[in-house]
Each structure stands twice: as C-alpha cells, then as structure tokens.
Coordinates of C-alpha atoms and ligand atoms in Angstrom, one line a residue:
X64 CA 118.2 4.6 -58.9
X65 CA 121.0 2.8 -57.2
X66 CA 122.5 4.3 -54.0
X67 CA 125.0 3.2 -51.4
X68 CA 124.2 4.2 -47.8
X69 CA 126.6 4.0 -44.9
X70 CA 124.6 2.9 -41.8
X71 CA 126.0 3.8 -38.4
X72 CA 123.4 2.7 -35.8
X73 CA 125.7 3.7 -32.9
X74 CA 124.5 3.2 -29.3
X75 CA 121.4 2.7 -27.2
X76 CA 118.2 3.2 -29.1
X77 CA 120.2 4.2 -32.2
X78 CA 120.3 0.5 -33.0
X79 CA 116.5 0.0 -32.8
X80 CA 115.4 3.2 -34.5
X81 CA 117.8 2.6 -37.4
X82 CA 116.9 -1.0 -38.0
X83 CA 113.1 -0.1 -37.9
X84 CA 113.6 2.8 -40.2
X85 CA 115.5 0.8 -42.8
X86 CA 112.5 -1.5 -43.1
X87 CA 110.5 1.6 -44.1
X88 CA 113.2 2.8 -46.5
X89 CA 113.2 -0.7 -48.1
X90 CA 109.5 -0.4 -48.7
X91 CA 110.0 2.9 -50.5
X92 CA 112.8 1.3 -52.5
X93 CA 110.5 -1.5 -53.7
X94 CA 107.6 0.8 -54.3
X95 CA 109.6 3.1 -56.6
X96 CA 112.1 0.6 -58.0
X97 CA 115.2 1.9 -56.4
X98 CA 118.1 -0.2 -55.1
X99 CA 119.7 1.0 -51.9
X100 CA 122.7 -1.0 -50.6
X101 CA 123.9 -0.6 -47.1
X102 CA 127.4 -0.7 -45.6
X103 CA 127.4 -0.9 -41.8
X104 CA 129.9 0.9 -39.8
X105 CA 130.8 1.4 -36.1
X106 CA 130.9 4.7 -34.2
X107 CA 130.6 5.9 -30.6
X108 CA 130.5 3.5 -27.7
X109 CA 130.0 0.6 -30.1
X110 CA 133.3 1.4 -31.8
X111 CA 135.0 2.0 -28.5
X112 CA 134.0 -1.5 -27.3
X113 CA 135.0 -3.2 -30.5
X114 CA 138.0 -1.1 -31.7
X115 CA 139.1 1.1 -28.8
X116 CA 138.4 4.3 -30.6
X117 CA 135.1 6.3 -31.1
X118 CA 135.6 6.8 -34.8
X119 CA 137.6 4.1 -36.5
X120 CA 139.4 5.0 -39.8
X121 CA 137.3 2.2 -41.5
X122 CA 134.1 4.1 -40.5
X123 CA 135.4 7.3 -41.9
X124 CA 136.5 5.6 -45.1
X125 CA 133.0 4.1 -45.6
X126 CA 131.3 7.4 -44.8
X127 CA 133.4 9.2 -47.4
X128 CA 132.7 6.6 -50.1
X129 CA 129.0 6.4 -50.3
X130 CA 126.0 8.5 -51.3
X131 CA 124.6 9.3 -47.8
X132 CA 125.2 8.4 -44.2
X133 CA 122.5 7.5 -41.7
X134 CA 123.4 7.7 -38.0
X135 CA 121.3 6.6 -35.0
X136 CA 122.8 8.0 -31.9
X137 CA 126.0 7.8 -29.9
X138 CA 126.8 7.8 -26.2
X139 CA 125.8 6.2 -22.9
X140 CA 126.7 6.1 -19.2
X141 CA 129.2 3.3 -19.8
X142 CA 131.6 5.7 -21.5
X143 CA 130.7 8.9 -19.8
X144 CA 133.8 9.1 -17.6
X145 CA 136.1 8.4 -20.6
X146 CA 138.8 11.0 -21.3
X147 CA 137.8 13.6 -23.9
X148 CA 139.4 11.9 -26.9
X149 CA 137.7 8.6 -26.0
X150 CA 134.1 9.9 -25.5
X151 CA 131.5 8.5 -27.9
X152 CA 130.5 12.0 -28.9
X153 CA 133.9 12.5 -30.5
X154 CA 132.7 10.2 -33.3
X155 CA 129.9 12.6 -34.1
X156 CA 132.1 15.6 -34.1
X157 CA 134.8 13.8 -36.1
X158 CA 132.3 12.8 -38.8
X159 CA 130.9 16.3 -39.0
X160 CA 134.3 17.8 -39.4
X161 CA 135.8 15.2 -41.7
X162 CA 132.8 15.2 -44.0
X163 CA 132.7 19.0 -44.0
X164 CA 129.1 19.1 -42.8
X165 CA 128.8 22.8 -41.8
X166 CA 125.1 23.2 -42.4
X167 CA 122.8 21.3 -40.0
X168 CA 119.1 21.6 -40.8
X169 CA 116.7 20.8 -38.0
X170 CA 113.1 21.3 -38.8
X171 CA 110.6 21.7 -36.0
X172 CA 107.2 21.2 -37.4
X173 CA 104.1 20.5 -35.4
X174 CA 102.1 17.5 -36.7
X175 CA 98.5 18.7 -36.2
X176 CA 97.6 15.4 -34.5
X177 CA 100.2 16.1 -31.9
X178 CA 99.4 19.7 -30.9
X179 CA 98.1 18.3 -27.6
X180 CA 101.3 16.6 -26.9
X181 CA 103.2 19.8 -26.4
X182 CA 103.7 21.2 -23.0
X183 CA 102.7 24.6 -24.4
X184 CA 99.1 25.7 -25.1
X185 CA 97.7 24.3 -28.3
X186 CA 97.0 27.7 -29.7
X187 CA 100.7 28.7 -29.2
X188 CA 102.1 25.7 -31.0
X189 CA 99.6 24.6 -33.6
X190 CA 100.8 25.6 -37.0
X191 CA 104.5 26.0 -35.9
X192 CA 106.8 25.3 -38.8
X193 CA 110.4 26.3 -38.1
X194 CA 113.8 25.3 -39.5
X195 CA 116.8 25.8 -37.3
X196 CA 119.9 26.0 -39.4
X197 CA 122.8 25.4 -37.1
X198 CA 126.4 26.0 -38.1
X199 CA 128.1 22.6 -37.3
X200 CA 131.8 22.7 -37.8
X201 CA 133.0 25.9 -36.1
X202 CA 132.6 27.9 -33.0
X203 CA 133.3 26.6 -29.5
X204 CA 133.0 23.0 -30.5
X205 CA 136.1 23.1 -32.6
X206 CA 137.9 26.4 -31.8
X207 CA 141.6 26.1 -30.7
X208 CA 143.1 26.4 -28.2
X209 CA 141.0 24.3 -26.0
X210 CA 141.9 22.1 -23.0
X211 CA 142.8 22.0 -19.4
X212 CA 145.7 23.7 -17.8
X213 CA 147.0 24.8 -14.4
X214 CA 146.9 28.5 -13.9
X215 CA 147.7 30.4 -10.7
X216 CA 147.7 27.2 -8.7
X217 CA 144.4 25.8 -9.9
X218 CA 143.0 23.9 -12.8
X219 CA 141.3 25.8 -15.6
X220 CA 139.3 24.5 -18.6
X221 CA 139.1 26.6 -21.7
X222 CA 137.5 26.7 -25.2
X223 CA 137.8 29.2 -28.0
X224 CA 134.8 30.7 -29.9
X225 CA 136.1 31.6 -33.3
X226 CA 134.5 32.2 -36.7
X227 CA 136.0 33.3 -40.0
X228 CA 134.1 35.4 -42.5
X229 CA 134.0 32.5 -45.0
X230 CA 132.6 30.1 -42.3
X231 CA 129.8 32.6 -41.6
X232 CA 129.2 33.4 -45.2
X233 CA 128.6 29.8 -46.4
X234 CA 126.1 29.0 -43.6
X235 CA 124.4 32.3 -44.2
X236 CA 124.0 31.5 -47.9
X237 CA 122.7 28.1 -47.1
X238 CA 120.1 29.6 -44.7
X239 CA 119.0 32.3 -47.1
X240 CA 118.5 29.6 -49.8
X241 CA 116.3 27.5 -47.5
X242 CA 114.3 30.6 -46.5
X243 CA 113.8 31.5 -50.1
X244 CA 112.1 28.1 -50.7
X245 CA 109.9 28.6 -47.7
X246 CA 108.1 31.7 -46.2
X247 CA 111.1 33.9 -47.0
X248 CA 111.8 35.0 -43.4
X249 CA 115.3 34.5 -41.9
X250 CA 116.2 35.3 -38.3
X251 CA 119.9 35.4 -37.5
X252 CA 120.5 34.7 -33.9
X253 CA 123.7 35.9 -32.2
X254 CA 125.0 37.6 -29.1
X255 CA 126.4 40.7 -30.8
X256 CA 125.9 42.9 -27.8
X257 CA 128.7 40.9 -26.1
X258 CA 130.7 38.6 -28.4
X259 CA 133.2 39.6 -31.2
X260 CA 132.4 36.4 -33.1
X261 CA 128.7 37.5 -33.1
X262 CA 129.6 41.0 -34.3
X263 CA 131.5 39.4 -37.3
X264 CA 128.6 37.0 -37.7
X265 CA 126.1 39.8 -38.0
X266 CA 128.2 41.9 -40.4
X267 CA 128.7 38.9 -42.7
X268 CA 125.0 38.0 -42.6
X269 CA 124.1 41.6 -43.5
X270 CA 126.5 41.5 -46.4
X271 CA 125.1 38.2 -47.6
X272 CA 121.5 39.6 -47.4
X273 CA 122.3 41.9 -50.4
X274 CA 122.1 38.8 -52.6
X275 CA 118.7 37.8 -51.2
X276 CA 116.6 40.9 -51.3
X277 CA 113.4 38.7 -51.5
X278 CA 114.1 37.3 -48.0
X279 CA 113.2 39.3 -45.0
X280 CA 116.1 39.3 -42.5
X281 CA 115.9 40.0 -38.8
X282 CA 118.5 39.7 -36.0
X283 CA 117.8 38.5 -32.5
X284 CA 120.0 38.0 -29.4
X285 CA 120.1 34.4 -28.4
X286 CA 118.7 34.9 -24.9
X287 CA 115.7 36.8 -26.4
X288 CA 115.3 34.0 -29.1
X289 CA 115.1 31.3 -26.4
X290 CA 112.3 33.3 -24.8
X291 CA 110.5 34.2 -28.1
X292 CA 110.5 30.5 -29.1
X293 CA 108.3 29.8 -26.1
X294 CA 106.3 33.0 -26.2
X295 CA 105.4 33.1 -29.8
X296 CA 107.1 30.4 -31.9
X297 CA 104.9 31.1 -35.0
X298 CA 106.9 34.3 -35.6
X299 CA 109.8 32.2 -36.9
X300 CA 110.4 30.6 -40.3
X301 CA 114.1 29.9 -40.6
X302 CA 116.6 30.6 -37.8
X303 CA 120.3 30.6 -38.5
X304 CA 122.8 30.5 -35.7
X305 CA 126.3 29.4 -34.7
X306 CA 127.1 25.9 -33.4
X307 CA 126.6 26.1 -29.7
X308 CA 123.5 28.4 -29.8
X309 CA 122.1 26.1 -32.4
X310 CA 122.7 23.1 -30.2
X311 CA 120.6 24.6 -27.5
X312 CA 117.9 26.4 -29.5
X313 CA 117.3 23.3 -31.7
X314 CA 116.5 21.2 -28.6
X315 CA 114.2 24.0 -27.4
X316 CA 112.5 24.2 -30.8
X317 CA 112.2 20.4 -30.9
X318 CA 110.3 20.4 -27.6
X319 CA 107.6 22.7 -29.0
X320 CA 106.5 19.7 -31.0
X321 CA 105.9 17.6 -27.9
X322 CA 108.8 15.2 -28.2
X323 CA 112.3 15.3 -29.3
X324 CA 111.6 11.8 -30.6
X325 CA 109.9 13.3 -33.7
X326 CA 112.7 15.6 -34.9
X327 CA 114.8 14.8 -37.9
X328 CA 118.1 16.4 -39.1
X329 CA 120.3 16.7 -42.1
X330 CA 123.9 17.8 -42.1
X331 CA 125.0 19.1 -45.4
X332 CA 127.9 21.0 -46.9
X333 CA 130.4 18.3 -48.1
X334 CA 130.2 15.6 -50.8
X335 CA 128.3 13.2 -48.6
X336 CA 125.5 14.3 -46.3
X337 CA 124.6 12.7 -43.0
X338 CA 121.1 12.2 -41.6
X339 CA 120.3 11.6 -38.0
X340 CA 117.5 12.0 -35.5
X341 CA 118.0 15.0 -33.1
X342 CA 117.4 12.8 -30.1
X343 CA 120.2 11.0 -28.3
X344 CA 120.9 7.3 -27.4
X345 CA 118.3 7.3 -24.5
X346 CA 120.1 4.5 -22.6
X347 CA 117.2 4.3 -20.1
X348 CA 114.9 2.8 -22.7
X349 CA 117.4 1.1 -25.0
X350 CA 116.8 -2.4 -26.2
X351 CA 113.1 -2.4 -25.0
X352 CA 111.4 -1.6 -28.3
X353 CA 110.0 1.6 -26.8
X354 CA 111.9 4.3 -28.7
X355 CA 110.1 6.4 -31.3
X356 CA 111.5 5.7 -34.8
X357 CA 109.8 8.7 -36.4
X358 CA 112.7 11.1 -36.0
X359 CA 114.9 8.6 -37.9
X360 CA 112.3 7.8 -40.5
X361 CA 111.8 11.6 -41.1
X362 CA 115.5 11.9 -41.4
X363 CA 115.4 9.4 -44.2
X364 CA 112.7 11.5 -45.9
X365 CA 115.2 14.4 -45.7
X366 CA 117.9 12.1 -47.2
X367 CA 115.5 11.3 -50.1
X368 CA 115.1 15.0 -50.7
X369 CA 118.5 16.5 -50.2
X370 CA 120.9 13.7 -51.2
X371 CA 118.8 11.8 -53.8
X372 CA 116.5 14.5 -55.1
X373 CA 113.6 12.0 -54.8
X374 CA 110.9 14.5 -53.7
X375 CA 107.9 12.3 -54.5
X376 CA 109.3 9.5 -52.4
X377 CA 110.1 11.9 -49.6
X378 CA 106.6 13.5 -49.7
X379 CA 104.9 10.1 -49.6
X380 CA 107.0 9.1 -46.6
X381 CA 106.1 12.2 -44.7
X382 CA 102.5 11.7 -45.6
X383 CA 102.6 8.2 -44.3
X384 CA 104.0 9.4 -40.9
X385 CA 101.3 12.1 -40.7
X386 CA 98.5 9.5 -41.5
X387 CA 99.7 7.2 -38.8
X388 CA 99.7 10.0 -36.3
X389 CA 96.2 11.0 -37.5
X390 CA 95.1 7.4 -36.8
X391 CA 96.2 8.0 -33.2
X392 CA 99.1 5.5 -33.2
X393 CA 101.7 6.6 -30.7
X394 CA 105.0 5.5 -29.1
X395 CA 105.4 6.1 -25.4
X396 CA 107.0 9.6 -25.7
X397 CA 103.9 11.0 -27.5
X398 CA 101.3 8.8 -25.9
X399 CA 98.2 10.5 -24.5
X400 CA 95.0 8.8 -23.2
X401 CA 92.7 7.4 -25.9
X402 CA 95.6 6.8 -28.4
X403 CA 97.1 3.4 -29.2
X404 CA 100.5 2.7 -27.8
X405 CA 103.0 1.0 -30.1
X406 CA 106.6 -0.2 -29.9
X407 CA 109.4 0.9 -32.2
X408 CA 108.9 -2.0 -34.7
X409 CA 105.2 -1.7 -34.7
X410 CA 105.3 2.0 -35.4
X411 CA 107.5 1.3 -38.4
X412 CA 105.1 -1.4 -39.5
X413 CA 102.2 1.0 -39.4
X414 CA 104.1 3.5 -41.5
X415 CA 104.9 0.7 -44.0
X416 CA 101.2 -0.3 -44.1
X417 CA 100.3 3.4 -44.7
X418 CA 102.8 3.5 -47.6
X419 CA 101.1 0.7 -49.3
X420 CA 97.9 2.7 -49.4
X421 CA 99.5 5.9 -50.8
X422 CA 100.3 6.6 -54.4
Ligands
IPM169 C1 123.4 17.2 -31.0 C2 124.1 16.6 -29.8 C3 125.6 16.7 -30.0 C4 126.0 18.1 -30.2 C5 126.5 15.9 -29.0 C6 126.0 14.5 -28.8 C7 127.9 16.0 -29.3 O1 123.7 17.3 -28.7 O2 123.6 16.7 -32.1 O3 122.7 18.2 -30.9 O4 126.3 18.8 -29.1 O5 126.2 18.6 -31.3
MG170 MG1 122.2 18.8 -29.0

C-alpha cells in the first residue's frame, strides 16, 4: 500500500514525539511492505515564526491533498499573548474546520501495567476502557457571534453556543456506530436542564437511537458525568458530547489512565482524517528527550485502522506498546520506582524492537 501523510510536528514536544513516532511507523511500513511518503508542513507557533500566520495556506493545501494528517502539538508561552487570530491554537481549530473533522475519538484505556500510575485506586481504574466521542467543529468554539465589545461602559467578551440538528445527528450516528462495534453502551452527555443547545442535542440523539436499537443509550448531565468518571469510570463504554464538554471530559478521562502522555486521538468526518496526541506542547520539557511518544504512536495505530484499514498492522503496534509497558519501560510521566526510565527516542526504539519480535 502507498500512502501520503502530511506531517505537522508543530511546537514544543510535538517535534520530538512526531519524529520518534515516525521511526516506529517506518518499521511497520517495512515489515508489511507499505510505502508511506511524508510531506512536512508548518502550523502553530512554528508557522507564526516562519510565515507570520498560525495556519499558512500551503499547510492547508498539503493537509487537504494527502491520505492522512499527523499533528504533534501547537502552542507555547512565546505566543500566549498574541491576539486571538494569531494564537497557535487557531491552527488546530482551522485544520479541524477546514477538513470537516466533526468527530473526535479519544479512547481512554488503562494499560494493565499502568494501573498503579493512576492517581485513583487501582480497583477503580483497572479495566477502564472508554471512548470519548467529542463533537469538534461546532458549539462554543465556532459559534457566531463571538468577540469583545464595549457595553454599558465596560468591556465584555462573548461566545455563542449553537448546534443545528444536522450537526448533532452526524456526531450521534458516528457515536452509535462506534458503540455498536464495542460493548454497545452509549452515554450522551449534555446540560439539558439548562441549555437549549443541549435540549436539541438530546432530542436528536433520541431520534437517532431509533436506528440503533441494539445500543443501550443513556443520558447524563455534564456535571454529573465529570463526577461519575472519577467515582466509577467502568460504567462507561462510549461517551458522546458537544465540543467544549468533550474538551474537558476527555482530559479528565485521560487522567484516569495515569498520564495524558498516553492518550491518542483521531479526528474524522471529512475526506482526510487527522491524528494527534491528546496532550499539548509541554514547553517545560520540550527539546529534552523527556516526552512520552506513546500518545503519538498510539495515534498512528488509529491512523492505520481508520484511514488505511490496516487492522493487523494497527493491532501489532498496540501490542508492541503494551509489551514494552509490561517490561516496565517508562518515560518520566509514567515512571514509578522499580521501572526503567527512558527518553523519548529510547521509548520509540523499545517499541521498534518489540515490533521485530511480533508476527
Ligand atoms: C484539545 C486542546 C485544544 C482544544 C486547544 C489546544 C485549542 O485542548 O485538543 O483538546 O481546546 O480543542
Ligand atoms: Mg483539550
């Protein structure tokens, strides 16, 4: 198989985790006789420094003309005080919107070797296997009007939370389809006791449920969900929710696993999908070979599954990650006494070594 991948390392540890992960992907390519070619593109702070904008047209063009996009992370203190349209984060939002990536899949699965790494009790987290399906191109993030204004002699900032039926329906369908392939339980999270957008959300999810009678649907308010995720995370299979709630809940779900450095994501919905670790650019450890590359490597496993339909390759990659963790190799974020501390590159090398032993 021949595929072209647009690689956007971005800022901070994005650079390191992406380059380490590509060495792993190349190993998969060799092992299974695939040819992946890479076109590099700038986004975020890196693009601001080189081109003066967070998302250059050239990047968008490359992202639209390939088979999948890999993104590291964007952002950093250097650009934090930039005006809104010149913040590195705009690149991410622009890519999501322009590529039509309305369905963001964020799995939070506990690797058994890491059950001790969670801040929660082992018996609460062991066996947790949740997928957060976050709506990614609507809601408060993109709703108009938004901005700053002077009202009654003072400055106000405002955003609009808006969802149309079709926006809710397509993410609901995607979530039901994922649930159908898993344990067939879907929890739709909203704030229907307060928000009109949530009332519409709930109505459309209920309508959509008629086409998925085999999936058990429940509804939960977002505040309760954030509590239930800590109290009893094993009750969840797939969670579907709007953009902002999903941003928050997916970080919370990620932390159940001990480190956000482990969590992968796939953003689907358009012609080209984008894969990125859930973690950010971590400027405090950037450039020190300390970052955990597993989130990005696991994102590549998702790419193999969702974009290239290479499930055997994807399974082997996930197995290699698991084996390395079982052998007690750790990066700093998941290190505990008695395990072996590795850098970013060395962790990727261990996974590569493991790949060579798997069939
Ligand atoms: C995420 C991030 C982004 C978001 C930021 C960096 C714009 O937190 O992917 O979860 O809020 O969506
Ligand atoms: Mg977030």
